[in-house]
Coordinates of C-alpha atoms in Angstrom, one line a residue:
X1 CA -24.0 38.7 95.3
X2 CA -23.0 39.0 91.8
X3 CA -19.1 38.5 93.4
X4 CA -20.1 35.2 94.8
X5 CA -21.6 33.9 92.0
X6 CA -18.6 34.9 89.3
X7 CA -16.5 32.9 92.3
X8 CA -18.4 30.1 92.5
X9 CA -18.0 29.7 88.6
X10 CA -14.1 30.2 88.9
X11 CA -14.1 27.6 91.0
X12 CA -15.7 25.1 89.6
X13 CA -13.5 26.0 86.7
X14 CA -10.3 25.2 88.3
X15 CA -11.7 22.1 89.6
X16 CA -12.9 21.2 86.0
X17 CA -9.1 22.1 84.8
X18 CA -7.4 19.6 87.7
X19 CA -9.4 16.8 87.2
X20 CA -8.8 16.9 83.5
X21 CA -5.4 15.4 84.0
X22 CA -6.0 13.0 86.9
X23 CA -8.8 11.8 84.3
X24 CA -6.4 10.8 81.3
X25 CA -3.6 9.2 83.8
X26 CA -5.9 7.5 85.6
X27 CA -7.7 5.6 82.0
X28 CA -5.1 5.3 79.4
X29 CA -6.1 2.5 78.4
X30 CA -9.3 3.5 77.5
X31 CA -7.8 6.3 75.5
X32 CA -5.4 3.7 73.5
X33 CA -8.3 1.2 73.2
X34 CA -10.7 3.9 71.3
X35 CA -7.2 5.3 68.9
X36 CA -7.3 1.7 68.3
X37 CA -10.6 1.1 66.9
X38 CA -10.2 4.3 65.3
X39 CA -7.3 2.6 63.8
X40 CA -8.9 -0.7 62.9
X41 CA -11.8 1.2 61.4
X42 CA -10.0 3.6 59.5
X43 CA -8.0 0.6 57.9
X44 CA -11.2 -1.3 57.5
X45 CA -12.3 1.6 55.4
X46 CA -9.0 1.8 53.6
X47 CA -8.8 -1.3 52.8
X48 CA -12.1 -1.5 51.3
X49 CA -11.8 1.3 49.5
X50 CA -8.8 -0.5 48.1
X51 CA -11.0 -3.5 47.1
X52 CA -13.9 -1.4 45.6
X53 CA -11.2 0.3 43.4
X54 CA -9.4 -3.0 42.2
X55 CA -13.2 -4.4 42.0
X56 CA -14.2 -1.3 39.6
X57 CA -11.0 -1.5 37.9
X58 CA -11.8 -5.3 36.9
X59 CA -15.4 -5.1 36.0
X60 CA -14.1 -2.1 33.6
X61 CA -11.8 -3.9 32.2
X62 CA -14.3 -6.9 31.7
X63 CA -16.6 -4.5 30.5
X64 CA -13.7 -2.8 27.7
X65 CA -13.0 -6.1 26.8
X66 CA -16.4 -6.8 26.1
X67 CA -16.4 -3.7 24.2
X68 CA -13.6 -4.0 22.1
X69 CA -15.1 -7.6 20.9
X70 CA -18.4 -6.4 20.7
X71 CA -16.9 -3.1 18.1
X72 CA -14.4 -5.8 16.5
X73 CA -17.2 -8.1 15.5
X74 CA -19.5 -5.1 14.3
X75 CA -16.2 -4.3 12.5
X76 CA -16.4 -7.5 11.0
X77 CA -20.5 -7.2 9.9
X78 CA -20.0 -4.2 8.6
X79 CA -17.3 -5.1 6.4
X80 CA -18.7 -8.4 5.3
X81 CA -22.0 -6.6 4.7
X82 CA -20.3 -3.8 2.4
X83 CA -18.1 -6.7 1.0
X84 CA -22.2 -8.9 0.3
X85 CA -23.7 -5.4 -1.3
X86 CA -20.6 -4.5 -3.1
X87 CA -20.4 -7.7 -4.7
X88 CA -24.5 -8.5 -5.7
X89 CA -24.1 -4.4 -6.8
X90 CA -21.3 -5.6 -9.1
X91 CA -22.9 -9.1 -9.9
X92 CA -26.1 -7.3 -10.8
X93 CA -24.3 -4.5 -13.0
X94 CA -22.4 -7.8 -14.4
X95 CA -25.8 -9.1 -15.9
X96 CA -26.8 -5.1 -16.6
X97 CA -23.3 -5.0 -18.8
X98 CA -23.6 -8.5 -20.4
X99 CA -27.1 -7.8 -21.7
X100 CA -25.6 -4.0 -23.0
X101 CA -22.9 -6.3 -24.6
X102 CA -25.6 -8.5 -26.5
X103 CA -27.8 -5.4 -27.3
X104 CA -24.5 -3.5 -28.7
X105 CA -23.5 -6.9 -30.6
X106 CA -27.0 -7.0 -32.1
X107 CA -27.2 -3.3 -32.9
X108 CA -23.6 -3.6 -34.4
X109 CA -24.7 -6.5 -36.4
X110 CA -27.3 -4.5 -37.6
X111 CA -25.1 -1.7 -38.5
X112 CA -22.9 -4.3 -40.5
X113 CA -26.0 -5.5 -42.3
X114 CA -27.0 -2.0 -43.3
X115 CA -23.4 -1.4 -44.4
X116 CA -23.8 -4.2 -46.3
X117 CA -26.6 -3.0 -48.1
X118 CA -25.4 0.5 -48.6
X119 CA -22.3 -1.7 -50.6
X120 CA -24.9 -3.6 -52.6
X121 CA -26.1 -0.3 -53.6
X122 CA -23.1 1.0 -54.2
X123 CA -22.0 -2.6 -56.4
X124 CA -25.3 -2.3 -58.3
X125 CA -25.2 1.3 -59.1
X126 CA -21.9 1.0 -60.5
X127 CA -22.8 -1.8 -62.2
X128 CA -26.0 -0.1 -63.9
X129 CA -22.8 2.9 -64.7
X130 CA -21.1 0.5 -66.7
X131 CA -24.4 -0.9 -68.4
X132 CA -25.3 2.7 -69.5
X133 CA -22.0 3.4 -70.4
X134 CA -21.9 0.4 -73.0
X135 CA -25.8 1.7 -74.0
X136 CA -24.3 5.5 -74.4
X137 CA -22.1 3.8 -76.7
X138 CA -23.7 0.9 -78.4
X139 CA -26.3 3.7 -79.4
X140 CA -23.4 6.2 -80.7
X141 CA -22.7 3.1 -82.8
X142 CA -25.8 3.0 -83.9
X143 CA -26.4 6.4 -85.3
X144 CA -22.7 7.1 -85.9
X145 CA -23.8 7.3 -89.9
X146 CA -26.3 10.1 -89.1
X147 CA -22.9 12.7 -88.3
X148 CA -21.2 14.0 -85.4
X149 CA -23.7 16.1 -84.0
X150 CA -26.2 13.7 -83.8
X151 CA -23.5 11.0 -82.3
X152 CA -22.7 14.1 -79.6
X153 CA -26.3 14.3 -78.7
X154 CA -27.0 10.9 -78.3
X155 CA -24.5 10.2 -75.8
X156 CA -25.0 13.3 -73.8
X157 CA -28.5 12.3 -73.9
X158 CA -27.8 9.1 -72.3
X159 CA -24.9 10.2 -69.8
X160 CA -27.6 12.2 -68.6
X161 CA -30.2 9.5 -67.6
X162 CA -27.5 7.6 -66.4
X163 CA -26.7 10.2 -64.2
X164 CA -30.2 11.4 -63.6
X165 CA -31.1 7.3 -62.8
X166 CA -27.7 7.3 -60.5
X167 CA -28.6 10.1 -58.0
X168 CA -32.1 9.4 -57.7
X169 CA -32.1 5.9 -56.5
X170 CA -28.8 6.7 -54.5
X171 CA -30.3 9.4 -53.0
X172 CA -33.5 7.1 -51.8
X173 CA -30.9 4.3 -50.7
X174 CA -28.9 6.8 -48.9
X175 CA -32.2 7.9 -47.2
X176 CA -32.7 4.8 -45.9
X177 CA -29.7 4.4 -45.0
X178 CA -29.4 7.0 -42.7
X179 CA -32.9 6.2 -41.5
X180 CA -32.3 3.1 -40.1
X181 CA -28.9 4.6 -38.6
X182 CA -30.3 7.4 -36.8
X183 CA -33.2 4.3 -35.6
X184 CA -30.0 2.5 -33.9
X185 CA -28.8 5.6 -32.3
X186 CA -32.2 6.1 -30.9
X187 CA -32.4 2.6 -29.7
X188 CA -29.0 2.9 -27.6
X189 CA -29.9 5.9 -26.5
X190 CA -33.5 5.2 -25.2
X191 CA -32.3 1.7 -23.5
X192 CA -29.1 2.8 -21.8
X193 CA -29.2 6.7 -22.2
X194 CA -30.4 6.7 -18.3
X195 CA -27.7 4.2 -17.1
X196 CA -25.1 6.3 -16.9
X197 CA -27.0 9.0 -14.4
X198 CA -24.3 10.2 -11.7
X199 CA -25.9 8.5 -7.9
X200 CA -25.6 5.1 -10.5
X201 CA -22.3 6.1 -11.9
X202 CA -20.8 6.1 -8.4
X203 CA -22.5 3.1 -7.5
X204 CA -21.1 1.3 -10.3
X205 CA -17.8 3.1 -10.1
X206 CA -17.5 1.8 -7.1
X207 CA -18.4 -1.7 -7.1
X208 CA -16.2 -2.4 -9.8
X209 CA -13.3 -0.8 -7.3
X210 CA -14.4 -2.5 -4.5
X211 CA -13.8 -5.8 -6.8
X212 CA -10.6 -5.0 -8.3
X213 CA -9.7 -4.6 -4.4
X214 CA -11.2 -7.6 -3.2
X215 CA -10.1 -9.9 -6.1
X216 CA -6.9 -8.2 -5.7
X217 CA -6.5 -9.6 -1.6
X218 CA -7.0 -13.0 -3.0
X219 CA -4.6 -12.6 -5.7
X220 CA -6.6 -12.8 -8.6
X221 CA -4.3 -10.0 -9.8
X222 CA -5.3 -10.8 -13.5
X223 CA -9.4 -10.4 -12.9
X224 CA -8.6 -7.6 -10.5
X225 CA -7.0 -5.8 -13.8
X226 CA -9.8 -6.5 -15.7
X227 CA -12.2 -4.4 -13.0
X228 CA -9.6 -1.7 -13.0
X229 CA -9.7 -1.7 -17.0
X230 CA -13.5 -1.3 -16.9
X231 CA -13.4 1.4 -14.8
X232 CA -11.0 3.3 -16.9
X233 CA -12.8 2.5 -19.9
X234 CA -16.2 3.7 -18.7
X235 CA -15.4 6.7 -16.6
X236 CA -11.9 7.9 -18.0
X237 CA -13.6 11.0 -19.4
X238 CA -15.8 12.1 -16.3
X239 CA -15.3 15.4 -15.1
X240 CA -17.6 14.8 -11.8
X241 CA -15.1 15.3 -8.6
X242 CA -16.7 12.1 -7.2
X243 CA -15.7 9.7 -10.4
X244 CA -12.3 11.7 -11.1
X245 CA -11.0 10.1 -7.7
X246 CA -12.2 6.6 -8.5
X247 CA -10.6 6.9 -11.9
X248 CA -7.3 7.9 -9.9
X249 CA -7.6 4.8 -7.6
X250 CA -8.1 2.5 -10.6
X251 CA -4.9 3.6 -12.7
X252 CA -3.2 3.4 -9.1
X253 CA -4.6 -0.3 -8.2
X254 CA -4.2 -1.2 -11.9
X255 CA -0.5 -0.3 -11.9
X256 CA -0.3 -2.3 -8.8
X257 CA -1.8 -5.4 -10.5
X258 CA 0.5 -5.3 -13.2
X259 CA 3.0 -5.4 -10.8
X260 CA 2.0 -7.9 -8.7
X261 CA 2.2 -9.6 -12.5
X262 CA 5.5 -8.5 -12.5
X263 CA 4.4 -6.3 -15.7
X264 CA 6.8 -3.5 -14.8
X265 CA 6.9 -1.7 -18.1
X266 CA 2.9 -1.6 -18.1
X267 CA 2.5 -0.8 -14.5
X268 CA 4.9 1.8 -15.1
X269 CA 2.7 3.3 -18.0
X270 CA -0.7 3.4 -15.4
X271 CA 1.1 5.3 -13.1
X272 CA 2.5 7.6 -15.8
X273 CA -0.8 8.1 -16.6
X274 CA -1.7 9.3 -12.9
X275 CA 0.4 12.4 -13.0
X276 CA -0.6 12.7 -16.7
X277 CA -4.7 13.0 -15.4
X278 CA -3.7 14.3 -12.3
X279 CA -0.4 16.0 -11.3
X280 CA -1.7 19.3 -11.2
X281 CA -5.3 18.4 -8.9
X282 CA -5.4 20.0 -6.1
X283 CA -8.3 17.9 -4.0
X284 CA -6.6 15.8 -1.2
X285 CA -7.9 12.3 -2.6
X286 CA -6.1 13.2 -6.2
X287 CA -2.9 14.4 -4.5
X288 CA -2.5 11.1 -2.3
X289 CA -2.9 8.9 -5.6
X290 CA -0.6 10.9 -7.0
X291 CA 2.2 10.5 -4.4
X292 CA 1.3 7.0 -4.5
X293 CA 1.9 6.6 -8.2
X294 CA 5.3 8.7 -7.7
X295 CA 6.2 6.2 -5.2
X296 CA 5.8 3.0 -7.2
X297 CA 7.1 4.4 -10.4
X298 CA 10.2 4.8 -8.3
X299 CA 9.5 1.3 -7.5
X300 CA 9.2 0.0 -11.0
X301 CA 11.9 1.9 -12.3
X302 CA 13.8 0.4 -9.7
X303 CA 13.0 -3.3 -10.7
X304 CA 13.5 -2.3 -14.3
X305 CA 17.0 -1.4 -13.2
X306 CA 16.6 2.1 -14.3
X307 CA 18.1 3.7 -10.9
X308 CA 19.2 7.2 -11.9
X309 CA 15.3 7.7 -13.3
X310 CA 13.9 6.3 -9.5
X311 CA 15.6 8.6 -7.6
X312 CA 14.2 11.3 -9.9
X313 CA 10.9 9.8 -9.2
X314 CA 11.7 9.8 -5.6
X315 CA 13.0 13.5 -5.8
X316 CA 10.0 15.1 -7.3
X317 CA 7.6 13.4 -4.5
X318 CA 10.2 15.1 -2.0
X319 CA 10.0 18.9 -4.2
X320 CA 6.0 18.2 -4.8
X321 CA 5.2 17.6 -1.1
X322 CA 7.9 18.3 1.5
X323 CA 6.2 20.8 2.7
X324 CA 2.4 19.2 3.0
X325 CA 1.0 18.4 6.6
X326 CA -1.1 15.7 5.9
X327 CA -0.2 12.4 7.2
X328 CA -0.7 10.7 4.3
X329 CA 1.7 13.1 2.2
X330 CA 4.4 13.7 4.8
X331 CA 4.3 9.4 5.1
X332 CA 4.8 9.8 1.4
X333 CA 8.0 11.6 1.8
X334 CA 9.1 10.2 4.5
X335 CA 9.3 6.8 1.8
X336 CA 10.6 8.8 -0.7
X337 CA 13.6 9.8 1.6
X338 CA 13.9 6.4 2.2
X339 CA 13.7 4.9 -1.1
X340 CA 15.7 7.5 -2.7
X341 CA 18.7 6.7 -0.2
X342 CA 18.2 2.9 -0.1
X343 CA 18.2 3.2 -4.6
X344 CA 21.4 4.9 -3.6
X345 CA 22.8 2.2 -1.4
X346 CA 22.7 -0.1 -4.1
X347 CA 24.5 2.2 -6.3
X348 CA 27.3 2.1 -4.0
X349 CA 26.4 6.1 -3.1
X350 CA 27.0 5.3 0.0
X351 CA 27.8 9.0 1.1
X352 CA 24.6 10.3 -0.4
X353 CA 22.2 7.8 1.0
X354 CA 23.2 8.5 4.1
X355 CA 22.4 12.2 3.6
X356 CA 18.9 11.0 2.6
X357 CA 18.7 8.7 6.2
X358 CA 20.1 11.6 8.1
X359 CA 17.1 13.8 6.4
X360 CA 14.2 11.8 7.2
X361 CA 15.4 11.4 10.7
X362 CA 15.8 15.6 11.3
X363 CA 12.6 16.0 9.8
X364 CA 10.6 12.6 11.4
X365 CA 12.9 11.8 14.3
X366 CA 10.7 12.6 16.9
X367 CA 7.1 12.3 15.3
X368 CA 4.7 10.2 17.3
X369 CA 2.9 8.5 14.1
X370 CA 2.8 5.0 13.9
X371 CA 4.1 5.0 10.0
X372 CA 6.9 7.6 10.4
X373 CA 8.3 5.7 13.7
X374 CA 8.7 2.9 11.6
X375 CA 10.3 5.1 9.0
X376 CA 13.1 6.2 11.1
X377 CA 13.6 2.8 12.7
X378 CA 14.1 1.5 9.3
X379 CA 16.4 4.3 8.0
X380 CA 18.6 4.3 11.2
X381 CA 19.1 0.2 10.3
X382 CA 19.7 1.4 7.0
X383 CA 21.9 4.3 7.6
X384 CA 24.4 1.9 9.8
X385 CA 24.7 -0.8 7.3
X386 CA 26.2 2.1 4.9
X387 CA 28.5 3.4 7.2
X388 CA 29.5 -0.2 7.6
X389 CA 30.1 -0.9 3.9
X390 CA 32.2 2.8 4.0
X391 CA 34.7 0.9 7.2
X392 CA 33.4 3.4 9.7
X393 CA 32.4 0.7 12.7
X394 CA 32.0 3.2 15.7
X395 CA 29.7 5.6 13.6
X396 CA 27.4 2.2 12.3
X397 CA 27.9 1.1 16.3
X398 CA 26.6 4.4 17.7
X399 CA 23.7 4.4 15.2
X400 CA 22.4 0.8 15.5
X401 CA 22.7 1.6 19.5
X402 CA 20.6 5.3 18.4
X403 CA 18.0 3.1 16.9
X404 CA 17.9 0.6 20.2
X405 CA 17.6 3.5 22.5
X406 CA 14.9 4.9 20.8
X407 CA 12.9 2.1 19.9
X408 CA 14.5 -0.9 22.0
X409 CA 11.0 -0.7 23.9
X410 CA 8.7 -0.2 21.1
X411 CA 5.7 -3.0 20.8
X412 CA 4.0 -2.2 17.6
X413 CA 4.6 -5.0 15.4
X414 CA 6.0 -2.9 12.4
X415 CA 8.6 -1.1 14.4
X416 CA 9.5 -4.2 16.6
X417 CA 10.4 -5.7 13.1
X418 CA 12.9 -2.6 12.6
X419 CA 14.5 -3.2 16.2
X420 CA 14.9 -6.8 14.8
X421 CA 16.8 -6.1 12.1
X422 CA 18.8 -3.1 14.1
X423 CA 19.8 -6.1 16.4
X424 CA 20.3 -8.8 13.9
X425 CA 22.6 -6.0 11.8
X426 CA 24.5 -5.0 15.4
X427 CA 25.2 -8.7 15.1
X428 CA 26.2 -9.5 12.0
X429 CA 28.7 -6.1 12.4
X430 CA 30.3 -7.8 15.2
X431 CA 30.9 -10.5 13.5
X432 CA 32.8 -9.5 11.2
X433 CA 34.4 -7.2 13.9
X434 CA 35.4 -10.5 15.5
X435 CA 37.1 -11.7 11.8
X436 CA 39.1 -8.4 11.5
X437 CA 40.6 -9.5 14.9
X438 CA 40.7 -13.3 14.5
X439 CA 44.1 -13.4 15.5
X440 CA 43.4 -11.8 18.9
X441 CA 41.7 -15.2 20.7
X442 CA 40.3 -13.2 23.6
X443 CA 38.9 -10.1 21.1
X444 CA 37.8 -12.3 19.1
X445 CA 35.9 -14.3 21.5
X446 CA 34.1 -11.5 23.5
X447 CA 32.9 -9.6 20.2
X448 CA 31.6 -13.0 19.0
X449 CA 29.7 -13.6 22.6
X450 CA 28.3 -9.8 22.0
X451 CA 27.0 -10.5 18.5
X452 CA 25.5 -14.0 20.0
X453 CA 23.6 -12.1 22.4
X454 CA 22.2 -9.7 19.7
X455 CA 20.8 -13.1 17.6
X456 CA 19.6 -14.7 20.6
X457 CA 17.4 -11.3 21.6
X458 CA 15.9 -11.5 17.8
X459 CA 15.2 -15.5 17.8
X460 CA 13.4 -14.6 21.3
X461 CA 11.1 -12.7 19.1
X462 CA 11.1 -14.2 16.0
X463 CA 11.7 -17.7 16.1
X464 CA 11.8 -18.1 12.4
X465 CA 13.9 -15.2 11.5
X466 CA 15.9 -16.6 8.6
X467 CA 18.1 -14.0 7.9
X468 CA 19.6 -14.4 12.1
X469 CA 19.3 -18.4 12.3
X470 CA 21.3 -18.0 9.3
X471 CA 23.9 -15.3 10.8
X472 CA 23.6 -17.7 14.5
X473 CA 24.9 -20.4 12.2
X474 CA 27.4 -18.8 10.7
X475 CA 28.3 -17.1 14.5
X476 CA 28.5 -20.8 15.9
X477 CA 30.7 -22.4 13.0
X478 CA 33.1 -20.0 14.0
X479 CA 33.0 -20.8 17.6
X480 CA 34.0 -24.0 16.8
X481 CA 30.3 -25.5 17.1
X482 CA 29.6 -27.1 13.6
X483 CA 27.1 -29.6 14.4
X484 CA 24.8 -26.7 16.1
X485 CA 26.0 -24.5 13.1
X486 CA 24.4 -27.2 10.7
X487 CA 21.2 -27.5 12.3
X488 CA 20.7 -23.8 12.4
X489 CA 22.1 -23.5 8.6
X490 CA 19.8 -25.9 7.5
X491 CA 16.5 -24.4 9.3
X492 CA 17.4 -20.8 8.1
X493 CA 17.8 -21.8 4.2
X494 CA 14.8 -23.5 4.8
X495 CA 13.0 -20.2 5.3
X496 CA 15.1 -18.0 3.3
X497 CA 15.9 -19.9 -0.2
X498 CA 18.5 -18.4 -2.5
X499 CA 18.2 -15.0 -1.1
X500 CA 19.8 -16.1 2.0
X501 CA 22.1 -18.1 0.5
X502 CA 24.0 -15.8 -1.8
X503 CA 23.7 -13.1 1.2
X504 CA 25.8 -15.5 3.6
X505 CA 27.9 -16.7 0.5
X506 CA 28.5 -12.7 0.4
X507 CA 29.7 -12.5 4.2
X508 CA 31.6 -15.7 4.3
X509 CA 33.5 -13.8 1.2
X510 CA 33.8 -10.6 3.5
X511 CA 37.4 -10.6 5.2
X512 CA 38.3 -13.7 5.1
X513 CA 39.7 -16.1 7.7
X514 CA 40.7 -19.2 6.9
X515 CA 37.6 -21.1 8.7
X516 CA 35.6 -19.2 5.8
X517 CA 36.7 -22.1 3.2
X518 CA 35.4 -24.6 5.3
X519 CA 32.0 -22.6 6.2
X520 CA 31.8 -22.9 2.1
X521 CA 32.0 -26.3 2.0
X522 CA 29.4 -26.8 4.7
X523 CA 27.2 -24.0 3.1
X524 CA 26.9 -25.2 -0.5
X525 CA 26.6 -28.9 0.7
X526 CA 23.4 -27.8 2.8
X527 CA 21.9 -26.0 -0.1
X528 CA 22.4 -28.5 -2.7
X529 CA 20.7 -31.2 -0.4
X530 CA 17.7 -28.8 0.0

């Protein structure tokens, strides 16, 4: 029995197994219909998927965007509401310091007043001297018969109440004197002792800062001083960490003032004083002023034509802090590398200040901050113009192509400026490529078409670059073009006034062709006109 039921299964089995077959021949279509819907379904959900994500991806950019507008304008009340307490905190301590002024004018007037009686004093009790003097002797006259001892005695009798008279009342003036001087003291010190407390001190520290600053933005340089001055003249001598730093901004910002005035010699002087106060500190805040003043003293020497001293300047930031790591110090080498080899460039060390360039790029070359890729964008720029002033073309052509490659693609606005100039100085050295071979037509032509395409990238950018509508006009007056030259002359000494001027004066004077004379002509007939 158990055999003929394990057969019965086997067979039905085998049935099972043969029909399978017959079942997908005989309905394909059935089969292809439901891979189909699968299909359909499966791209239906794809699809959507797809819509969802773009969907989400919208709404979060909506949502950013109404982020970044919501932060700026909380930005924008915070800073007008620290701007609002900063200034009623420096209006009110205004009326506080204007009512000390007019107490410490009437206590001085007192003081004067009290001097002047202490000199009346002093008038009458010399005057009551010389009375008792002519007494002494008028009564030695008198009993002058009576003999010498009795002459003697007289007089030393009356020197002695003279004398006697003399340091009693003086002494009693005196008193008073003092009385009503130690009275002053105690006034000042009981109205305004408590002024100067250090959570105030800091306050007012820094409201008169954050006025210097702010008058400073609106270029009331002269006003901004005088809040720098006050700050200096109040806190100077504070030893509290807190007040020490604010004293260092204000010699900073004032030695910025005074050269915004174009007080060189005096801004110098403020930032001397920095590294006087300061040059040995070792809190972060004190160091970065110092840099600072380092820096600008390099600066003002600079403008005070006192090179050789600059680069000193410039040297010691780089032996102070080459070897910091904080962004703010290694920015402030990076500049001093920079300075030191642009101070050199106009020294004609053409040689060295390349060796400066070539530093800051080994030692910033590849750093991601904003600030330093700006640095070495400039310095590459700077670096190719040099080794076009030495007559080495390929080397200033392979760096002004270094400086492309690297930052060709760059969209901050400060390092997009650098790629400018790298293009409009690629330019310009074609140009006068193209005038080394004016004789060769078809040289000439093609590297005066390659510098045009180098101007026409910057004016894509900058519309208004003078310095390149100047070098296109020059480019296109030598093509042969003068009426487009003359339109572009024009607009570009427009924008960039004598400067400009002396600078293309300068290349048209740069070997020579003999279109130059004419360019001349054209040149200084445009800026007389203007």
């Amino acid at each position: 029995m158990l055999r003929s039921w394990i057969a019965r299964v086997l067979l039905i089995a085998c049935l099972g197994w043969l029909a399978l077959p017959f079942e997908l021949v005989a309905h394909p279509d059935t089969l292809t219909t439901a891979i189909d819907e699968k299909e359909r379904r499966l791209f239906e959900v794809q699809r959507d998927i797809a819509v969802l994500k773009e969907a989400t991806r919208l709404r979060l950019g909506a949502q950013e965007t109404r982020l970044q507008k919501d932060l700026q304008h909380l930005q924008l009340r915070i800073e007008e509401q620290d701007a609002q307490f900063a200034g009623q905190l420096a209006t009110q301590f205004e009326a506080q310091e204007e009512s000390l002024q007019k107490d410490l004018y009437e206590l001085q007037s007192r003081i004067e007043r009290q001097d002047g009686q202490l000199a009346d004093i002093h008038a009458e009790t010399a005057r009551l001297h010389l009375f008792l003097v002519i007494f002494a002797s008028f009564l030695t006259l008198l009993v002058a018969a009576t003999g010498v001892a009795t002459w003697y005695s007289a007089g030393t009798r009356a020197r002695d109440m003279m004398q006697a008279w003399i340091a009693q009342h003086e002494s009693e003036r005196n008193a008073g004197g003092r009385e009503a001087l130690s009275k002053i003291r105690g006034d000042v010190v009981t109205k305004f002792g408590e002024a100067m407390e250090p959570i105030l001190s800091e306050q007012v520290v820094k409201a008169w800062l954050n006025k210097g600053l702010a008058l400073g933005r609106l270029t009331r340089h002269a006003e901004a001083l005088a809040a720098y001055e006050q700050v200096i003249m109040y806190f100077g001598e504070a030893t509290e960490p807190v007040l020490r730093e604010q004293v260092a901004k204000a010699l900073f910002n004032k030695g910025v003032a005074l050269g915004r005035l174009t007080r060189s010699a005096e801004a110098l002087a403020a930032y001397e004083q920095v590294m006087i106060r300061f040059g040995e500190a070792t809190e972060p805040v004190l160091r970065e002023q110092v840099v600072k003043a380092l820096l600008n003293k390099g600066v003002a020497l600079g403008r005070l034509t006192r090179s050789v001293e600059a680069i000193a300047a410039y040297e010691e930031v780089i032996s102070r802090f080459g070897e910091a790591v904080e962004p703010v110090l290694r920015e402030g080498v990076a500049k001093a590398l920079a300075n030191k080899g642009a101070t050199l460039g106009r020294l004609a060390r053409y040689e060295e200040a390349i060796a400066a360039y070539d530093q800051v790029v080994a030692r910033f070359g590849m750093a991601p901050e904003l600030f330093l890729r700006e640095g070495v964008a400039k310095v590459l720029v700077n670096k190719g113009v040099a080794l076009d002033r030495l007559g080495r073309s390929e080397e200033a052509t392979a760096v002004y192509e270094d400086a492309m490659a690297r930052f060709g693609e760059a969209t901050e606005p400060s390092v997009r400026a650098q790629v400018m100039r790298a293009l409009n100085s690629m330019g310009l050295h074609l140009l006068r490529q193209a005038k080394l071979f004016w004789d060769d037509r078809e040289a000439r032509t093609q590297l005066l078409a390659a510098a045009r395409v180098n101007f026409d990238r910057v004016l894509e950018w900058e519309a208004q670059n003078a310095s390149t509508l100047g070098n296109l006009g020059y480019l296109l007056f030598l093509s042969g073009q003068p009426d487009q030259a003359l339109e572009s002359l024009q607009y570009a000494l427009t924008l960039g006034g004598e400067e400009l001027y002396r600078d293309m004066v300068k290349d048209a004077e740069t070997d020579t062709v003999l279109e130059d004379a004419e360019f001349r002509v054209l040149l200084d007939r445009i800026w007389q006109e203007d």
